[in-house]
Amino acid sequence: MGILRMGYIHTRVTDLAEAKNHYANTLGLYETHAEDGKVWYKGWDEWDHHSVVLEEGGVGVVKYGFKVQYLEDIDRIEKKAQDFGAKTERFSAGEVAEVGDGLRVYPPSGHVFEIYHEMTSWGLEVGTHNPEAFPRHLVGVGVPGLDHSLLTCEDVGLMEKFLAEVFDFYTAEKVMSSLDDDADTLGVWMTPSNSIHQLAVIGGPQGKLHHFAFQLDDWAEVLRAADLFTMDDVSKDVGPTRHGITRGKTVYFFDPAGNRNEVFAGGYMAYPDRPCIIWTADQLGKGIFYHDRELNERFTTVLT
Amino acid sequence: MGILRMGYIHTRVTDLAEAKNHYANTLGLYETHAEDGKVWYKGWDEWDHHSVVLEEGGVGVVKYGFKVQYLEDIDRIEKKAQDFGAKTERFSAGEVAEVGDGLRVYPPSGHVFEIYHEMTSWGLEVGTHNPEAFPRHLVGVGVPGLDHSLLTCEDVGLMEKFLAEVFDFYTAEKVMSSLDDDADTLGVWMTPSNSIHQLAVIGGPQGKLHHFAFQLDDWAEVLRAADLFTMDDVSKDVGPTRHGITRGKTVYFFDPAGNRNEVFAGGYMAYPDRPCIIWTADQLGKGIFYHDRELNERFTTVLT
Amino acid sequence: MGILRMGYIHTRVTDLAEAKNHYANTLGLYETHAEDGKVWYKGWDEWDHHSVVLEEGGVGVVKYGFKVQYLEDIDRIEKKAQDFGAKTERFSAGEVAEVGDGLRVYPPSGHVFEIYHEMTSWGLEVGTHNPEAFPRHLVGVGVPGLDHSLLTCEDVGLMEKFLAEVFDFYTAEKVMSSLDDDADTLGVWMTPSNSIHQLAVIGGPQGKLHHFAFQLDDWAEVLRAADLFTMDDVSKDVGPTRHGITRGKTVYFFDPAGNRNEVFAGGYMAYPDRPCIIWTADQLGKGIFYHDRELNERFTTVLT
Amino acid sequence: MGILRMGYIHTRVTDLAEAKNHYANTLGLYETHAEDGKVWYKGWDEWDHHSVVLEEGGVGVVKYGFKVQYLEDIDRIEKKAQDFGAKTERFSAGEVAEVGDGLRVYPPSGHVFEIYHEMTSWGLEVGTHNPEAFPRHLVGVGVPGLDHSLLTCEDVGLMEKFLAEVFDFYTAEKVMSSLDDDADTLGVWMTPSNSIHQLAVIGGPQGKLHHFAFQLDDWAEVLRAADLFTMDDVSKDVGPTRHGITRGKTVYFFDPAGNRNEVFAGGYMAYPDRPCIIWTADQLGKGIFYHDRELNERFTTVLT
């Protein structure tokens, strides 16, 4: 009951042909629809119609979709959003392609969030009867599905409050300016579920995208992904390495438009009763890149 | 809201000294208490006081504990259990060592389930401030924590109904005698969360334990565990291999008393809106042991 | 100077079409030639024309090829073979397809060995200038190349003597009936190089093939191979597991004709000054299958 | 017949206590002797008395040892070295601790090479009878042994000629200024065996050490090593990543004195008949760091 997960991300890309090559041939997403300068994708282990929408023209994130378990969850979130003071608007089935009746919410981060309960079902690529462990003929990296996103906004603490109060997310890990009582919240890794993070927030300009991530199974797949990025001339940012925050194994890279992507494996199961992990600003480098123990400048400055 | 996870398993062992050697020195659990022929353990990545309780005398499972998110969840489950026709009884803080007020429920499988909201906090071994990725000096396999259990009972379908209606579990995967409408349910893999399974049920005698499992991070750790089992003369059952059901990577083995254990890595994130995977009896071998594609006799006959 | 490696194995298969599907589509070997009921294969990381030759009609090994570093090595081996009392015969360039002038030797095991210095060059699939780490589009398991073979004969000690004296192989590991001075040699793992074994010999019928193996990089690739064998309905024998002998990680399986194959990863670098590892018959199970610690009957009885 | 491998490296360290902590507690080498400001180490999978010698006072490499298969190889190398014009001198058993009679050679790179046939035997940590796959209680990273070294000198082409003519090494991979006939040789990766490299040479000051490397089994161990380096505050240089050259997986890091170390896993089996891989200067970044595809300044400037 409540939000199940980040169900889709809709992003802009400067050149759709280049982007399709990247997301389909290198990452191995399955195209489920294309129309009017847009293309819809899903991973092989996803069952809904899409988890990624690309739209030609510019860069950055147009909007995020969050799927709820029950139709009534939409009403509840609408009420909470309005109580919080966030603008909302309803949309009807079909207004958002392949998506049922839903709610658009404008959180304090300057992004657009869509809440929905229904999306056209597409089915798992391995089927549901006596399935194989993965599709026999994967393309490229063969990502199973979307994982999470990191966005920026001016007031991280306010956005954490919004996600906690309106979306019932909890904070699995956070970065504080210090351990003092009046310390500032510099970043939060939040989730409504056992996924270690569905949405993370760090300080920066309003409405910007830091990255969105695809799942991988393990460290061996992270290496193979990094190898394929070299073969396919994908612009790599950082990795393979481990995050201190979440413990996940990772490669950051850029799509041809310059949007930062990630492949992410591992990380522990989050629970609301698990102690929240606190990182302090002086250890942020280790928190983000566990092996390098320092940030590179790109990490904090390149946003779309 | 509702059950977070299987929080503990309390089992009997024939010889406590041998069992301690197995669970502490080979598996690497941390002993948090010992008293009167009992010992309490937690994994390094668990924060509550214990997830495993051993009691000298016999074999098999004494009872399972399930932790709920809110105190009110206990009332709700009590009501539902009574509606279902299951016997329940309340227990007070301290009656179960280190556990707060709770509810004992007697499901149709012949087992004993304890529902609780509070357990004495012990803390993560890596701490909560700028933690390392894992403890620098792990012992043996170094399992981070308890994962799930498989139990047997005479009426799998009835037990599935109990777990769905009373515990709000859903079925991620199941084994059916066939794809016919009137097919029998031979096994169910159920969860209240994104964990691919917290409790699985297959047909067999009432009140028996098939195995309980500890988490591992990935396939590399599964190999290392199997290697250590050989070095420590642990009685191995099956593996390393992959399950078709859940896709998890696994080794089955026995503790010195003969209770079956498992180390389990991977498996996808479960979601209540994900299509339930159906295995048919003729493919059960592949479902259980994806590589061998056949069961060995021990798997279905050795229970404690 | 001397034998570089086992360069090829020439085997019989009952049905060439089925065999081609197995070796090309599942294992991912590259076909370099086909003619008259025969097909020639190489792995992506091999540079000579072929390492596997299949010939329709029956099962088992027709002959093995061993490549020498210098042309003069052939003369030297001929002399030593004759001194040993082994029958030899010369063959001219072209008699063996794509192979230069060479020597056929009949070792005491009842097999046929061909010694050669030249084979038509085919080239690495990744090329030799600024190569990628592996081909971008591998098929199936994508084995890089042939690794080693295990054969049977009646007198293991005599065959070890032949390989040591005539081929300058040394014994990296061996299985003895006991640690007594007069113990029998039950098996030997021998090599002319740092490869942990190029040819292993165990007791059994003359002239038989136990298995031949393909290289894999690591334990992650061993899992993926086992997964693909399930998807492609390959008859699996044993694994994934580790050998005690050589420490290699392995899956044994059968080609459609019933010849046993292996995928093999790891194992340490052998050196002639490294102490020879001795396994005793009572620990043979652990030596062969480190995790199971016991042999299955198939391992010792199914030969081709 | 000839050089088996680089058997030891003797280096200087500024502070022996710090160095011992690094090589013994973090890397897990076994101390076999200590005396007069020196300490001798071996890895768990090495059988000779030592592979690393540390000497307090300064940084950089004092000398390298190369073990030959036969005593006569020393005479042969002496003759060839003198023919090449290199200065040589004999040393007697015991002059170099735990080493038998040998030959000191002064190659054109400005380093000191010792050729020896005998070293006091210490034995494998797992023994030679029915051994376990690795020691049950490894310390830290638990490196099995020394792998290779990269040194610098002014004339790479001349040093390649020396290693080829005097040591019978061959070049597995090399970096050329271009593909033109008169291109300069910028770096060579050379070996006398199937080890992908025992000694690599790049242009730079005479007599300097770029790094020496320890073996690891696979990519999973590379991650664990990188994790432990963070926990133990080891100064990391680059990685985890893959090399284009050799395909090996790697982490570069520094000992407390500032000598660069590496942990290295994988890489293919080298053969003298395998085509030599040529990298061109414009692709050097990809050759060294396959994922980043660019060098950092430290890589070419920090030497000891």
mmCIF file of N, CA and C in Angstrom, chain C residues 26-84:
data_model
loop_
_atom_site.group_PDB
_atom_site.id
_atom_site.type_symbol
_atom_site.label_atom_id
_atom_site.label_comp_id
_atom_site.label_asym_id
_atom_site.label_seq_id
_atom_site.Cartn_x
_atom_site.Cartn_y
_atom_site.Cartn_z
ATOM 1 N N THR C 26 26.268 -23.224 -28.979
ATOM 2 C CA THR C 26 26.308 -23.185 -27.515
ATOM 3 C C THR C 26 27.697 -22.777 -27.018
ATOM 4 N N LEU C 27 28.736 -23.440 -27.489
ATOM 5 C CA LEU C 27 30.075 -23.121 -26.988
ATOM 6 C C LEU C 27 30.675 -21.896 -27.671
ATOM 7 N N GLY C 28 30.217 -21.596 -28.879
ATOM 8 C CA GLY C 28 30.680 -20.370 -29.518
ATOM 9 C C GLY C 28 32.000 -20.488 -30.245
ATOM 10 N N LEU C 29 32.382 -21.707 -30.632
ATOM 11 C CA LEU C 29 33.584 -21.861 -31.447
ATOM 12 C C LEU C 29 33.323 -21.291 -32.847
ATOM 13 N N TYR C 30 34.401 -20.863 -33.496
ATOM 14 C CA TYR C 30 34.324 -20.314 -34.855
ATOM 15 C C TYR C 30 34.659 -21.415 -35.857
ATOM 16 N N GLU C 31 33.763 -21.677 -36.775
ATOM 17 C CA GLU C 31 34.031 -22.657 -37.826
ATOM 18 C C GLU C 31 34.994 -22.046 -38.837
ATOM 19 N N THR C 32 36.096 -22.742 -39.094
ATOM 20 C CA THR C 32 37.062 -22.220 -40.057
ATOM 21 C C THR C 32 37.052 -23.024 -41.365
ATOM 22 N N HIS C 33 36.469 -24.211 -41.306
ATOM 23 C CA HIS C 33 36.394 -25.009 -42.526
ATOM 24 C C HIS C 33 35.418 -26.163 -42.292
ATOM 25 N N ALA C 34 34.810 -26.646 -43.392
ATOM 26 C CA ALA C 34 33.931 -27.819 -43.318
ATOM 27 C C ALA C 34 34.036 -28.565 -44.637
ATOM 28 N N GLU C 35 34.094 -29.877 -44.538
ATOM 29 C CA GLU C 35 34.305 -30.656 -45.776
ATOM 30 C C GLU C 35 34.127 -32.135 -45.469
ATOM 31 N N ASP C 36 33.422 -32.844 -46.318
ATOM 32 C CA ASP C 36 33.383 -34.309 -46.242
ATOM 33 C C ASP C 36 33.069 -34.854 -44.855
ATOM 34 N N GLY C 37 32.024 -34.347 -44.258
ATOM 35 C CA GLY C 37 31.669 -34.895 -42.948
ATOM 36 C C GLY C 37 32.606 -34.505 -41.831
ATOM 37 N N LYS C 38 33.374 -33.467 -42.064
ATOM 38 C CA LYS C 38 34.263 -32.947 -41.017
ATOM 39 C C LYS C 38 34.067 -31.446 -40.881
ATOM 40 N N VAL C 39 34.353 -30.957 -39.701
ATOM 41 C CA VAL C 39 34.313 -29.511 -39.500
ATOM 42 C C VAL C 39 35.471 -29.119 -38.575
ATOM 43 N N TRP C 40 36.066 -27.955 -38.870
ATOM 44 C CA TRP C 40 37.221 -27.446 -38.132
ATOM 45 C C TRP C 40 36.810 -26.204 -37.352
ATOM 46 N N TYR C 41 37.250 -26.125 -36.102
ATOM 47 C CA TYR C 41 36.879 -25.000 -35.243
ATOM 48 C C TYR C 41 38.091 -24.404 -34.547
ATOM 49 N N LYS C 42 37.962 -23.136 -34.228
ATOM 50 C CA LYS C 42 38.909 -22.484 -33.319
ATOM 51 C C LYS C 42 38.129 -21.617 -32.329
ATOM 52 N N GLY C 43 38.723 -21.288 -31.213
ATOM 53 C CA GLY C 43 38.137 -20.339 -30.266
ATOM 54 C C GLY C 43 38.549 -18.918 -30.635
ATOM 55 N N TRP C 44 37.851 -17.935 -30.057
ATOM 56 C CA TRP C 44 38.092 -16.532 -30.462
ATOM 57 C C TRP C 44 39.483 -16.042 -30.075
ATOM 58 N N ASP C 45 40.107 -16.668 -29.099
ATOM 59 C CA ASP C 45 41.408 -16.190 -28.648
ATOM 60 C C ASP C 45 42.539 -17.089 -29.140
ATOM 61 N N GLU C 46 42.245 -17.922 -30.107
ATOM 62 C CA GLU C 46 43.274 -18.746 -30.735
ATOM 63 C C GLU C 46 43.620 -18.151 -32.101
ATOM 64 N N TRP C 47 44.846 -18.373 -32.534
ATOM 65 C CA TRP C 47 45.327 -17.748 -33.762
ATOM 66 C C TRP C 47 45.600 -18.762 -34.855
ATOM 67 N N ASP C 48 45.743 -20.026 -34.504
ATOM 68 C CA ASP C 48 45.954 -21.051 -35.529
ATOM 69 C C ASP C 48 44.602 -21.480 -36.118
ATOM 70 N N HIS C 49 44.672 -22.159 -37.227
ATOM 71 C CA HIS C 49 43.471 -22.493 -38.005
ATOM 72 C C HIS C 49 42.410 -23.258 -37.229
ATOM 73 N N HIS C 50 42.832 -24.185 -36.366
ATOM 74 C CA HIS C 50 41.839 -24.960 -35.637
ATOM 75 C C HIS C 50 42.423 -25.563 -34.358
ATOM 76 N N SER C 51 41.526 -25.803 -33.432
ATOM 77 C CA SER C 51 41.902 -26.528 -32.210
ATOM 78 C C SER C 51 40.980 -27.722 -31.990
ATOM 79 N N VAL C 52 39.869 -27.748 -32.705
ATOM 80 C CA VAL C 52 38.933 -28.869 -32.604
ATOM 81 C C VAL C 52 38.561 -29.311 -34.024
ATOM 82 N N VAL C 53 38.633 -30.604 -34.266
ATOM 83 C CA VAL C 53 38.142 -31.178 -35.522
ATOM 84 C C VAL C 53 37.081 -32.216 -35.178
ATOM 85 N N LEU C 54 35.929 -32.085 -35.790
ATOM 86 C CA LEU C 54 34.862 -33.073 -35.596
ATOM 87 C C LEU C 54 34.724 -33.904 -36.862
ATOM 88 N N GLU C 55 34.492 -35.180 -36.637
ATOM 89 C CA GLU C 55 34.346 -36.086 -37.789
ATOM 90 C C GLU C 55 33.129 -36.968 -37.534
ATOM 91 N N GLU C 56 32.239 -37.015 -38.475
ATOM 92 C CA GLU C 56 31.008 -37.772 -38.260
ATOM 93 C C GLU C 56 31.289 -39.269 -38.303
ATOM 94 N N GLY C 57 30.668 -39.991 -37.336
ATOM 95 C CA GLY C 57 30.817 -41.442 -37.292
ATOM 96 C C GLY C 57 31.409 -41.921 -35.989
ATOM 97 N N GLY C 58 30.563 -42.295 -35.061
ATOM 98 C CA GLY C 58 31.069 -42.832 -33.804
ATOM 99 C C GLY C 58 31.330 -41.762 -32.763
ATOM 100 N N VAL C 59 32.099 -42.142 -31.768
ATOM 101 C CA VAL C 59 32.457 -41.218 -30.691
ATOM 102 C C VAL C 59 33.924 -41.424 -30.336
ATOM 103 N N GLY C 60 34.431 -40.589 -29.468
ATOM 104 C CA GLY C 60 35.799 -40.757 -28.975
ATOM 105 C C GLY C 60 36.788 -39.927 -29.755
ATOM 106 N N VAL C 61 38.032 -40.069 -29.346
ATOM 107 C CA VAL C 61 39.074 -39.228 -29.908
ATOM 108 C C VAL C 61 39.810 -39.960 -31.026
ATOM 109 N N VAL C 62 39.957 -39.313 -32.142
ATOM 110 C CA VAL C 62 40.735 -39.865 -33.254
ATOM 111 C C VAL C 62 42.218 -39.649 -32.975
ATOM 112 N N LYS C 63 42.554 -38.429 -32.623
ATOM 113 C CA LYS C 63 43.964 -38.110 -32.371
ATOM 114 C C LYS C 63 44.086 -36.745 -31.723
ATOM 115 N N TYR C 64 45.219 -36.529 -31.118
ATOM 116 C CA TYR C 64 45.575 -35.244 -30.521
ATOM 117 C C TYR C 64 46.739 -34.650 -31.305
ATOM 118 N N GLY C 65 46.754 -33.326 -31.399
ATOM 119 C CA GLY C 65 47.907 -32.644 -31.983
ATOM 120 C C GLY C 65 48.644 -31.839 -30.926
ATOM 121 N N PHE C 66 49.969 -31.894 -30.974
ATOM 122 C CA PHE C 66 50.797 -31.110 -30.057
ATOM 123 C C PHE C 66 51.730 -30.225 -30.871
ATOM 124 N N LYS C 67 51.670 -28.939 -30.618
ATOM 125 C CA LYS C 67 52.486 -28.007 -31.383
ATOM 126 C C LYS C 67 53.822 -27.801 -30.688
ATOM 127 N N VAL C 68 54.911 -27.847 -31.480
ATOM 128 C CA VAL C 68 56.246 -27.589 -30.924
ATOM 129 C C VAL C 68 56.733 -26.210 -31.338
ATOM 130 N N GLN C 69 57.674 -25.698 -30.534
ATOM 131 C CA GLN C 69 58.145 -24.330 -30.764
ATOM 132 C C GLN C 69 59.058 -24.237 -31.988
ATOM 133 N N TYR C 70 59.906 -25.255 -32.164
ATOM 134 C CA TYR C 70 60.873 -25.235 -33.259
ATOM 135 C C TYR C 70 60.725 -26.488 -34.116
ATOM 136 N N LEU C 71 61.036 -26.342 -35.376
ATOM 137 C CA LEU C 71 60.956 -27.472 -36.290
ATOM 138 C C LEU C 71 61.855 -28.619 -35.800
ATOM 139 N N GLU C 72 62.995 -28.276 -35.253
ATOM 140 C CA GLU C 72 63.944 -29.286 -34.787
ATOM 141 C C GLU C 72 63.379 -30.121 -33.636
ATOM 142 N N ASP C 73 62.400 -29.547 -32.925
ATOM 143 C CA ASP C 73 61.814 -30.297 -31.821
ATOM 144 C C ASP C 73 61.207 -31.617 -32.315
ATOM 145 N N ILE C 74 60.747 -31.608 -33.562
ATOM 146 C CA ILE C 74 60.138 -32.819 -34.105
ATOM 147 C C ILE C 74 61.176 -33.949 -34.184
ATOM 148 N N ASP C 75 62.349 -33.600 -34.679
ATOM 149 C CA ASP C 75 63.421 -34.613 -34.758
ATOM 150 C C ASP C 75 63.748 -35.171 -33.374
ATOM 151 N N ARG C 76 63.850 -34.259 -32.435
ATOM 152 C CA ARG C 76 64.229 -34.649 -31.088
ATOM 153 C C ARG C 76 63.186 -35.599 -30.472
ATOM 154 N N ILE C 77 61.920 -35.244 -30.677
ATOM 155 C CA ILE C 77 60.856 -36.079 -30.119
ATOM 156 C C ILE C 77 60.820 -37.437 -30.828
ATOM 157 N N GLU C 78 61.070 -37.422 -32.141
ATOM 158 C CA GLU C 78 61.101 -38.680 -32.887
ATOM 159 C C GLU C 78 62.161 -39.617 -32.307
ATOM 160 N N LYS C 79 63.319 -39.055 -32.060
ATOM 161 C CA LYS C 79 64.430 -39.830 -31.502
ATOM 162 C C LYS C 79 64.060 -40.403 -30.127
ATOM 163 N N LYS C 80 63.501 -39.549 -29.302
ATOM 164 C CA LYS C 80 63.153 -39.985 -27.952
ATOM 165 C C LYS C 80 62.042 -41.022 -27.964
ATOM 166 N N ALA C 81 61.091 -40.837 -28.852
ATOM 167 C CA ALA C 81 59.981 -41.792 -28.942
ATOM 168 C C ALA C 81 60.515 -43.156 -29.343
ATOM 169 N N GLN C 82 61.435 -43.134 -30.315
ATOM 170 C CA GLN C 82 62.002 -44.409 -30.771
ATOM 171 C C GLN C 82 62.831 -45.054 -29.665
ATOM 172 N N ASP C 83 63.583 -44.216 -28.935
ATOM 173 C CA ASP C 83 64.346 -44.734 -27.797
ATOM 174 C C ASP C 83 63.402 -45.357 -26.765
ATOM 175 N N PHE C 84 62.246 -44.765 -26.618
ATOM 176 C CA PHE C 84 61.278 -45.251 -25.636
ATOM 177 C C PHE C 84 60.632 -46.557 -26.105
#
